[in-house]
Coordinates of C-alpha atoms in Angstrom, one line a residue:
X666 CA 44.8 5.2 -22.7
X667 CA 41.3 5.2 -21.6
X668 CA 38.7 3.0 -23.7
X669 CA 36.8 5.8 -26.1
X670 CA 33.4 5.0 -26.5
X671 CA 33.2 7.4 -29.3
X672 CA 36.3 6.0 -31.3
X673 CA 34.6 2.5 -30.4
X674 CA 31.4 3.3 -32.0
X675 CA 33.3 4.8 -35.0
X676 CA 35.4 2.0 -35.8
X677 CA 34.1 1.4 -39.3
X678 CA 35.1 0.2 -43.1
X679 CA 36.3 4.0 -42.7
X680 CA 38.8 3.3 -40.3
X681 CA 40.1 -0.1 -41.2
X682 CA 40.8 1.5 -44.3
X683 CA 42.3 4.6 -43.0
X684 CA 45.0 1.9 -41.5
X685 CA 45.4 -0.1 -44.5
X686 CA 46.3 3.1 -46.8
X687 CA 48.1 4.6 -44.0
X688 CA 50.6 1.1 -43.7
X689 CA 50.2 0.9 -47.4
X690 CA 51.4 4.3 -48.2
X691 CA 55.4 3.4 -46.1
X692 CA 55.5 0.0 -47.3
X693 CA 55.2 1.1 -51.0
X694 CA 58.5 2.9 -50.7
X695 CA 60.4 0.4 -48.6
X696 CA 59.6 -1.9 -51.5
X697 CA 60.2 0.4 -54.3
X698 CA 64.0 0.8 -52.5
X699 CA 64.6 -2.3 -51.6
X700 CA 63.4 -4.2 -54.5
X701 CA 61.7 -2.3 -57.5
X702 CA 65.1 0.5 -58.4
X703 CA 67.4 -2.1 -57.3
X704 CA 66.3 -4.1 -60.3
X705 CA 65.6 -1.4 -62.5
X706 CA 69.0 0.5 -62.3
X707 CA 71.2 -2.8 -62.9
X708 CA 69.0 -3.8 -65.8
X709 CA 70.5 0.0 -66.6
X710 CA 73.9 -1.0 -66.1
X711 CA 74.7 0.8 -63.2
X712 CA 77.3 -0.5 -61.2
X713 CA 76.2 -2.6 -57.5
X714 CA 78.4 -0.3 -55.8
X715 CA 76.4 2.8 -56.6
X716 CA 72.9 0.1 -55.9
X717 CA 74.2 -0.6 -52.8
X718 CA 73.9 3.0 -51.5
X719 CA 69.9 2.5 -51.5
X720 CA 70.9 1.0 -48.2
X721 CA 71.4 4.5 -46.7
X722 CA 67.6 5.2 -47.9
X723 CA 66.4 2.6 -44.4
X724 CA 68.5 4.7 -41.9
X725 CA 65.1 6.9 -41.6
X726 CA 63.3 3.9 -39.9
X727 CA 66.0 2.9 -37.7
X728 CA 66.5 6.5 -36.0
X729 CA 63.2 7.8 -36.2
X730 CA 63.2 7.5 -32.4
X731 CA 65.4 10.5 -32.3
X732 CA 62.1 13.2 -33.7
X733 CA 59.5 11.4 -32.4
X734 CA 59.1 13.3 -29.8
X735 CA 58.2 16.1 -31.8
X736 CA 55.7 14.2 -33.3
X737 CA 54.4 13.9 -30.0
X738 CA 54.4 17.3 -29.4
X739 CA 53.5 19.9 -32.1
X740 CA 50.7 19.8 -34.4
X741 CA 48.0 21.7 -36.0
X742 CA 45.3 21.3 -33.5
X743 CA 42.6 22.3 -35.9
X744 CA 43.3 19.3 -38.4
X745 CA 44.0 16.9 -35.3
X746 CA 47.2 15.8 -33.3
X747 CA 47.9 12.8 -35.3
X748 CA 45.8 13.8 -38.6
X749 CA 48.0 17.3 -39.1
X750 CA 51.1 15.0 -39.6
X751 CA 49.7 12.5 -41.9
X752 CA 48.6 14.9 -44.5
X753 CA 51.8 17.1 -44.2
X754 CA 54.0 13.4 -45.1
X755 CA 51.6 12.0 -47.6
X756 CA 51.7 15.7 -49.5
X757 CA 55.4 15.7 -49.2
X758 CA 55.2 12.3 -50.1
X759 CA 53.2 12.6 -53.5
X760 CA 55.2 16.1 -54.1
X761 CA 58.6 14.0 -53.9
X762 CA 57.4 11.5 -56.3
X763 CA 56.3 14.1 -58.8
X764 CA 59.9 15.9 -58.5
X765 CA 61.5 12.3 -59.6
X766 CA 59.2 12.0 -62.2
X767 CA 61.7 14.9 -63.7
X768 CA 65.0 13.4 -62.5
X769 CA 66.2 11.0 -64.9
X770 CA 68.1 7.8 -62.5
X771 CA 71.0 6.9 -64.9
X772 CA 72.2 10.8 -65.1
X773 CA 71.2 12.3 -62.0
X774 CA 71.9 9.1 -59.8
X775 CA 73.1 11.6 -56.5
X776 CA 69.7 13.7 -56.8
X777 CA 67.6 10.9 -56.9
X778 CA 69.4 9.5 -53.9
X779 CA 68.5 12.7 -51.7
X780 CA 64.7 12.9 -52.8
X781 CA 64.4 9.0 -52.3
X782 CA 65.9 9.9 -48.5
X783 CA 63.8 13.1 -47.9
X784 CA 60.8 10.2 -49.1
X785 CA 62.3 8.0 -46.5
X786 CA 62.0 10.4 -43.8
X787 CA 58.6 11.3 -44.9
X788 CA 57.5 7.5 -44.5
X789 CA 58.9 7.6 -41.5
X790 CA 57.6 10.6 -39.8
X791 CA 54.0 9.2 -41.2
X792 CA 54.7 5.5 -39.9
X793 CA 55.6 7.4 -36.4
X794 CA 52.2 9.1 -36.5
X795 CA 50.0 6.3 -37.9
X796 CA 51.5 4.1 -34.8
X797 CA 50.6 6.9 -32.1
X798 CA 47.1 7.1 -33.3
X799 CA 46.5 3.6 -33.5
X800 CA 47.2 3.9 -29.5
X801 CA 45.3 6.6 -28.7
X802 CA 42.3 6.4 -30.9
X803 CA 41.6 2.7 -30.7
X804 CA 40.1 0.9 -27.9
X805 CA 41.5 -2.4 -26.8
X806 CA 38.8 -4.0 -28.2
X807 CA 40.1 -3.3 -31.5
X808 CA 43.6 -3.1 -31.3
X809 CA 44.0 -6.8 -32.3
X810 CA 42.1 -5.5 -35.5
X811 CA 43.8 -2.6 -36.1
X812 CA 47.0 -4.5 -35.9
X813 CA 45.6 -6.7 -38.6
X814 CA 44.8 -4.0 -40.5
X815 CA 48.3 -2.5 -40.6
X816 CA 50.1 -5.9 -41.6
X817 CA 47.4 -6.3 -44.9
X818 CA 48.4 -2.6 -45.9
X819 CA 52.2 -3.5 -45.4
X820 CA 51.2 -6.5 -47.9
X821 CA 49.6 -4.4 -50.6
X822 CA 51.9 -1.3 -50.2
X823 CA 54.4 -4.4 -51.0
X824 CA 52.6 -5.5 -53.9
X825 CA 52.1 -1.6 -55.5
X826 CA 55.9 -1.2 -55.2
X827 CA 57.5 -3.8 -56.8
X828 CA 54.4 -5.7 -58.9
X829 CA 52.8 -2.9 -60.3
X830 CA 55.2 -0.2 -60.4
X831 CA 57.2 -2.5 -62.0
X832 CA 55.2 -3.1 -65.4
X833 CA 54.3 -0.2 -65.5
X834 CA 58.4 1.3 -65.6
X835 CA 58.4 -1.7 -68.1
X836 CA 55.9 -0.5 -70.2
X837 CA 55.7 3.4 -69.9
X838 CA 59.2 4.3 -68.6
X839 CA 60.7 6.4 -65.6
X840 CA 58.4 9.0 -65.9
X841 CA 55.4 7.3 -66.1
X842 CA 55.9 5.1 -63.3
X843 CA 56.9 8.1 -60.9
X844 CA 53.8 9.6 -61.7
X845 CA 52.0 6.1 -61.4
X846 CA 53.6 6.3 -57.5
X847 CA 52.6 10.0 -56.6
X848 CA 48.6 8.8 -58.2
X849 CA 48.7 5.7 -56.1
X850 CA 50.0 7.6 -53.0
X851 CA 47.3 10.5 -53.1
X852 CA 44.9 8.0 -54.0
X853 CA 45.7 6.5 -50.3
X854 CA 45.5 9.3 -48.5
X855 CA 41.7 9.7 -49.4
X856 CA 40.8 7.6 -45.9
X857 CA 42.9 10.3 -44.1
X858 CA 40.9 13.0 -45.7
X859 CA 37.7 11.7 -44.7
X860 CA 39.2 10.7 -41.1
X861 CA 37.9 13.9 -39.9
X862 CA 37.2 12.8 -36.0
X863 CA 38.9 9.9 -35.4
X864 CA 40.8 11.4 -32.9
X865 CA 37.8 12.4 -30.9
X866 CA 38.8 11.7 -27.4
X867 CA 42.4 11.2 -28.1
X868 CA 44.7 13.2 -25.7
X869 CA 46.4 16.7 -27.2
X870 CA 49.9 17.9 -26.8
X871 CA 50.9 19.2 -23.3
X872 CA 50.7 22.9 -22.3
X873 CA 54.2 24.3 -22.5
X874 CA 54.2 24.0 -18.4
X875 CA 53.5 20.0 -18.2
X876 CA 56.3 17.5 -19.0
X877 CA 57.2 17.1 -22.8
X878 CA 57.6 13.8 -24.5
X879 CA 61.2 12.1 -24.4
X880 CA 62.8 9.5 -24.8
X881 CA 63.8 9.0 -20.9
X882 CA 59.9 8.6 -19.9
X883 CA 59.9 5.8 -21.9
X884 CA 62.6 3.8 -19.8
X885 CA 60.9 5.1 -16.6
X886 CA 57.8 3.2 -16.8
X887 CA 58.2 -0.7 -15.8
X888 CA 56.0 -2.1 -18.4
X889 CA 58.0 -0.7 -21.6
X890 CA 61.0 -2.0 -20.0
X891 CA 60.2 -5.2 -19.8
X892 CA 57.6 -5.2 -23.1
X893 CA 61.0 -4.2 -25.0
X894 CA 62.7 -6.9 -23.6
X895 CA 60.2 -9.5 -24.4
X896 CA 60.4 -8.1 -27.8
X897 CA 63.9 -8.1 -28.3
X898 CA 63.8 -12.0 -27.4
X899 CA 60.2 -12.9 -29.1
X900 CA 61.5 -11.3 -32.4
X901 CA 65.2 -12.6 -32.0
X902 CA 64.1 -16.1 -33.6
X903 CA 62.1 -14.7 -36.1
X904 CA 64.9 -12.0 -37.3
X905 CA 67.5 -15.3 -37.4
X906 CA 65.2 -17.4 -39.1
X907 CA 64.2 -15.3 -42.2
X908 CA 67.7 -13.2 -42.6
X909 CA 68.8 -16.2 -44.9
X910 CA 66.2 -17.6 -46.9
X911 CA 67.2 -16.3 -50.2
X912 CA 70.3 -18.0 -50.2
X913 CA 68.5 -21.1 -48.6
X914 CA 66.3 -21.3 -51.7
X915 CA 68.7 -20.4 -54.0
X916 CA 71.2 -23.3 -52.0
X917 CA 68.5 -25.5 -52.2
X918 CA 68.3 -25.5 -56.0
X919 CA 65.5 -23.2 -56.6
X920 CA 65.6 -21.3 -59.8
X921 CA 65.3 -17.1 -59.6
X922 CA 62.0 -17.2 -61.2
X923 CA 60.9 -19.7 -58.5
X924 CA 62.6 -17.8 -55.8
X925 CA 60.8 -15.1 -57.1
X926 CA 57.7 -16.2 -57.2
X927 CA 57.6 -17.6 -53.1
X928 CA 59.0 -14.6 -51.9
X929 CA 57.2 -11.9 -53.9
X930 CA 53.2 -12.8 -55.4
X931 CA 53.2 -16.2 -53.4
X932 CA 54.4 -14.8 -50.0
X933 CA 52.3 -11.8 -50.4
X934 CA 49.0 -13.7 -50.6
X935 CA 50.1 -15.8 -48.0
X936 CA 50.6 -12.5 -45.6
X937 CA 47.3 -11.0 -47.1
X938 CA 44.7 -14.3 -46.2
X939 CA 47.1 -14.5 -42.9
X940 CA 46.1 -10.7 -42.3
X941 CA 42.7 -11.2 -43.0
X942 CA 42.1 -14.4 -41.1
X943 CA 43.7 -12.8 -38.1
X944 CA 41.6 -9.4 -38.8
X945 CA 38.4 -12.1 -38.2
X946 CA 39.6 -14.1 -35.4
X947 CA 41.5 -12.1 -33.3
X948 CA 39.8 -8.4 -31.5
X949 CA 41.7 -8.4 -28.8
X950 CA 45.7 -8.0 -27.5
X951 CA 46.4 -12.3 -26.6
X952 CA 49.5 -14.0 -24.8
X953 CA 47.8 -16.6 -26.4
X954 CA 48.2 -15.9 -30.1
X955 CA 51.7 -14.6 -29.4
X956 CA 52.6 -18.6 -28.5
X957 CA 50.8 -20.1 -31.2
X958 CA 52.4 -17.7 -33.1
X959 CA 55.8 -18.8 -32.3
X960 CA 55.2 -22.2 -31.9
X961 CA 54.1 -21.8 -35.2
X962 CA 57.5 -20.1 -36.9
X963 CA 59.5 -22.7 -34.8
X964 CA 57.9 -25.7 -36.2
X965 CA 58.3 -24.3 -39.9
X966 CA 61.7 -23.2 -39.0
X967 CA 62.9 -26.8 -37.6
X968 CA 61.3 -28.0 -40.9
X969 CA 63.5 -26.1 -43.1
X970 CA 66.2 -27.5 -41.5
X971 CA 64.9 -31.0 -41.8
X972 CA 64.9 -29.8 -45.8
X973 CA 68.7 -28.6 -45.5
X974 CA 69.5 -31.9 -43.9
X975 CA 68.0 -34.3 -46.1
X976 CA 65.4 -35.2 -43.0
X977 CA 62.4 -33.7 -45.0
X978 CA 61.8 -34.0 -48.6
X979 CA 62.6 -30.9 -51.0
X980 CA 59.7 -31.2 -52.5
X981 CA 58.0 -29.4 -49.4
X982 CA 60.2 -26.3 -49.5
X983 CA 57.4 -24.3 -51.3
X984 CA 54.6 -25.1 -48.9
X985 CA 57.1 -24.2 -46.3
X986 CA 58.1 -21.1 -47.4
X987 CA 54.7 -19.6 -48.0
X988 CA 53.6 -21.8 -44.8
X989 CA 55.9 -19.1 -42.8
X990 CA 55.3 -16.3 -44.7
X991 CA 52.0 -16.6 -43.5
X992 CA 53.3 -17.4 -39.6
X993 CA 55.2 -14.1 -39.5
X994 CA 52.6 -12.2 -40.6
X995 CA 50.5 -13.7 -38.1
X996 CA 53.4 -12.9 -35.4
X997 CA 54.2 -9.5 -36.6
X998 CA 49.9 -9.2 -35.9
X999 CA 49.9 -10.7 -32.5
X1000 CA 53.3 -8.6 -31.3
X1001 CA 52.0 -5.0 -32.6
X1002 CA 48.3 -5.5 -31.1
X1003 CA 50.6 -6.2 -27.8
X1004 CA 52.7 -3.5 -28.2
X1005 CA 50.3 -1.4 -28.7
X1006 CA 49.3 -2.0 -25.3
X1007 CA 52.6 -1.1 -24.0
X1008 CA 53.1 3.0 -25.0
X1009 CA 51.4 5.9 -23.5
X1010 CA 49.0 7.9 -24.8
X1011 CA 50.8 10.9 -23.5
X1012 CA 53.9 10.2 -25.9
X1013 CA 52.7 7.4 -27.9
X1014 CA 54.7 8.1 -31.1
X1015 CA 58.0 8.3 -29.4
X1016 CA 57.1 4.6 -27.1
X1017 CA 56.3 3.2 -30.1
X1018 CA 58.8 4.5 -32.7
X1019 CA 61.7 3.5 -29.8
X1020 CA 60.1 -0.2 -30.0
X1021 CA 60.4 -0.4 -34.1
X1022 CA 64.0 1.0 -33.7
X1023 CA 65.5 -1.2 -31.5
X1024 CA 63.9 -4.4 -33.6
X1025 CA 65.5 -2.8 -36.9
X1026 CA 68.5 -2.8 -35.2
X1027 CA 68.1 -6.2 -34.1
X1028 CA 67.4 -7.6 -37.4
X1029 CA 70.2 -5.6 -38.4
X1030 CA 72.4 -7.7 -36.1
X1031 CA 70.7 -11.0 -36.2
X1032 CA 70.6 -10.5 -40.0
X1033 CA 75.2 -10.6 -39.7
X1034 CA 75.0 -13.2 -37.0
X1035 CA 72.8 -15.6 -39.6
X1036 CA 75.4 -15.0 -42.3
X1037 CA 78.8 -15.9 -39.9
X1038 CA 76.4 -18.9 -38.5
X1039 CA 75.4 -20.0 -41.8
X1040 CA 78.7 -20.0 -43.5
X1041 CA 80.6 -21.9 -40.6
X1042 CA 77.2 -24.0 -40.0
X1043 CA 75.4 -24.3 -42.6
X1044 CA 71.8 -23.5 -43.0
X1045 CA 70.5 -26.3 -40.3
X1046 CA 72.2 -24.2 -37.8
X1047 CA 70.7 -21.4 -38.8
X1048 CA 67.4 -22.2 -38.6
X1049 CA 67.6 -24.9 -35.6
X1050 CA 68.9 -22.0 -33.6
X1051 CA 66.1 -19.9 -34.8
X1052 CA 63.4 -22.3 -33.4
X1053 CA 65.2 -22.5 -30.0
X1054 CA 65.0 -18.5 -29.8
X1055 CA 61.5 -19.0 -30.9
X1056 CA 60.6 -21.7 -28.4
X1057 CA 61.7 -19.1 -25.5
X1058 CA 59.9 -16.7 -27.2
X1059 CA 56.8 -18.7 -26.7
X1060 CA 57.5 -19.3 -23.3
X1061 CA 58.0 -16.0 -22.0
X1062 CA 54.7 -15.4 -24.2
X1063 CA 52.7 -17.8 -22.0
X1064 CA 53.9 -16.0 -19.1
X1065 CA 53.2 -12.7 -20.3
X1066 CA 50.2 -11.0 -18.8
X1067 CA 48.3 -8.7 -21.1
X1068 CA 46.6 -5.5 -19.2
X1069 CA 43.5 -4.4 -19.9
X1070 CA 44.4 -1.0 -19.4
X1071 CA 47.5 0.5 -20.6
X1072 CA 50.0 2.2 -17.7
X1073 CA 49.9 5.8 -17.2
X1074 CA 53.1 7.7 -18.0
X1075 CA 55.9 8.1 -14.9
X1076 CA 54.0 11.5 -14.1
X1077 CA 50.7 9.5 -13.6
X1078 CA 48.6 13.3 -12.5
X1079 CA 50.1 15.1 -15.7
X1080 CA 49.1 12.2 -17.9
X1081 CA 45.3 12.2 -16.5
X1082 CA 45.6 16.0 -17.1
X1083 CA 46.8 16.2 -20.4
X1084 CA 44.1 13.6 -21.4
X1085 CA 41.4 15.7 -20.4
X1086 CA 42.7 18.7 -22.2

């Protein structure tokens, strides 16, 4: 991707915001699956079996790999590559949410399963937009910020779907809070509205005689190979680390309400001043921050275990907590601005959308290894072996040498030409 003057001059409140609502807008329903129905439907009585098949609802963001490159290549040119898509999913979106304002949970369990998925894949086709024009549409300059941006929106999409969707179901019912959801959702889709030229400069699908997006060009160029393997090795500590720290706290004598508090409200504001201090200090893609970063998660990580051990004091097990939710928000910042860096413009939804795959699937697996670990182990384990992954991490991060201009696709002449389209 070339450096846009004109997307440079544009980045405004306008676009920050854009980001925010955009990130916002996914996280709202990961939350709402993953947290919000899960306690709603068993304070119904229904039966953790039938819970547990909100599982299915995440597949969309582990294989969203496999359309990207559609997303890549068809759009309404008139509304804008990237723009066409994100008003088509945040309509569907708000549309889906006003169909289970109808669908009553306790007697219609299976339909509300498969609106809830077509949501899914919504969120996920939108998340695999938002990502591509954050990489063509942004500068380097501002990538840092834009990454920023996107982790504060995850934090208040967060906050929407489980602390205020919640009293609201509590106060006004099913219905109510359905129609809450579709209000909030429209109401942050207003920024993509008004984006109207932000992709100015921003490359445009292929003609039907150039090379198509797919998932093979990916692996062709050098740089995503080895940016995807840094990844899978900076995030492996991280993905170890947190898989268990429910249990930890609840192991380590914390009451629900406590638990509740640290990892809902407490960790949120934690990840939002982490987001916004990070939004001031850093503009541009840093090996840097990506060390500190770690070093950061490792230290907090060897602490916990300190805690499980009887090496550090219990009474620090708060600070801690909210001490690394605020150190992986400042990771997940520094590793997107990077990675970023690391897809094409000429198929930058399917680069990216590969990269967010293959770490689901990796906390996925790191998420089993932590229980087998812990349960043989014990938590210290856990979390010692965490900061050792981390400690590579941060090495390999020192080592890491940030471009200053992205690489060209492996058909370096088509790219050029379908930029200038």
């Amino acid at each position: 991707m070339t450096s846009h003057p004109r997307a440079s001059g544009a980045f405004t409140f306008r676009v920050v915001s854009l980001f925010i609502g955009l990130y916002a807008a996914q996280a709202i329903t990961g939350s709402l699956v993953q947290t919000g129905l899960p306690t709603v439907l068993r304070e119904e009585g229904m039966g953790l079996d039938r819970i547990g098949l909100l599982s299915l609802l995440f597949l969309p963001w582990a294989l969203k790999f496999l359309w990207a490159p559609l997303v890549d290549r068809f759009c309404v040119v008139r509304l804008g590559r990237r723009r066409s898509w994100l008003l088509l999913c945040q309509s569907l979106i708000v549309a889906s949410f006003l169909v289970l304002s109808q669908v009553s949970p306790a007697d219609h369990f299976e339909l509300m399963l498969c609106v809830l998925l077509a949501v899914a894949v919504f969120a996920a086709t939108q998340d695999i937009a938002t990502d591509a024009l954050a990489v063509e549409a942004v500068d380097e300059s501002r990538r840092a910020t834009v990454s920023s941006a996107g982790v504060f929106g995850g934090y208040v999409g967060f906050l929407l779907g489980v602390g205020a969707w919640l009293p609201v179901y509590a106060a006004f019912g099913w219905q109510a809070s359905m129609l809450f959801m579709a209000g909030v959702v429209a109401v942050l889709t207003i920024p993509a509205v008004a984006a109207r030229g932000i992709e100015a400069g921003a490359p445009v699908p292929v003609a039907a005689g150039l090379s198509r997006p797919r998932l093979s060009a990916s692996f062709r160029r050098m740089e995503y190979r080895r940016g995807l393997g840094f990844m899978l090795v900076y995030q492996s500590g991280l993905r170890l680390g947190i898989a268990l720290i429910g249990p930890f706290l609840v192991d380590a004598g914390l009451t629900l309400a406590e638990i509740g508090w640290l990892k809902g409200a407490g960790g949120a504001a934690a990840g939002l001043a982490a987001a916004l201090a990070m939004m001031a200090v850093l503009r541009r893609p840093s090996a840097r921050a990506l060390m500190l970063a770690a070093l950061a998660n490792a230290a907090l990580f060897l602490a916990l275990a300190g805690v499980w051990s009887g090496i550090v004091p219990k009474d620090l097990v708060a600070p801690l907590i909210l001490a690394q939710s605020a150190a992986a928000a400042t990771s997940m910042i520094a590793l997107y601005a990077v990675m970023i860096g690391w897809c094409s413009p000429r198929q930058a939804g399917t680069d990216f959308a590969l990269l967010q795959s293959a770490d689901a699937v990796m906390a996925i697996a790191f998420g089993i290894a932590a229980g087998f670990i812990g349960q043989t182990f014990g938590h210290a384990a856990v979390f010692a072996l965490a900061a050792v992954l981390l400690l590579v991490g941060a090495g390999l991060a020192r080592r890491l040498s940030i471009a200053s201009e992205p690489p060209l696709s492996v058909d370096g002449a088509l790219e050029i030409q379908g930029n200038q389209q």
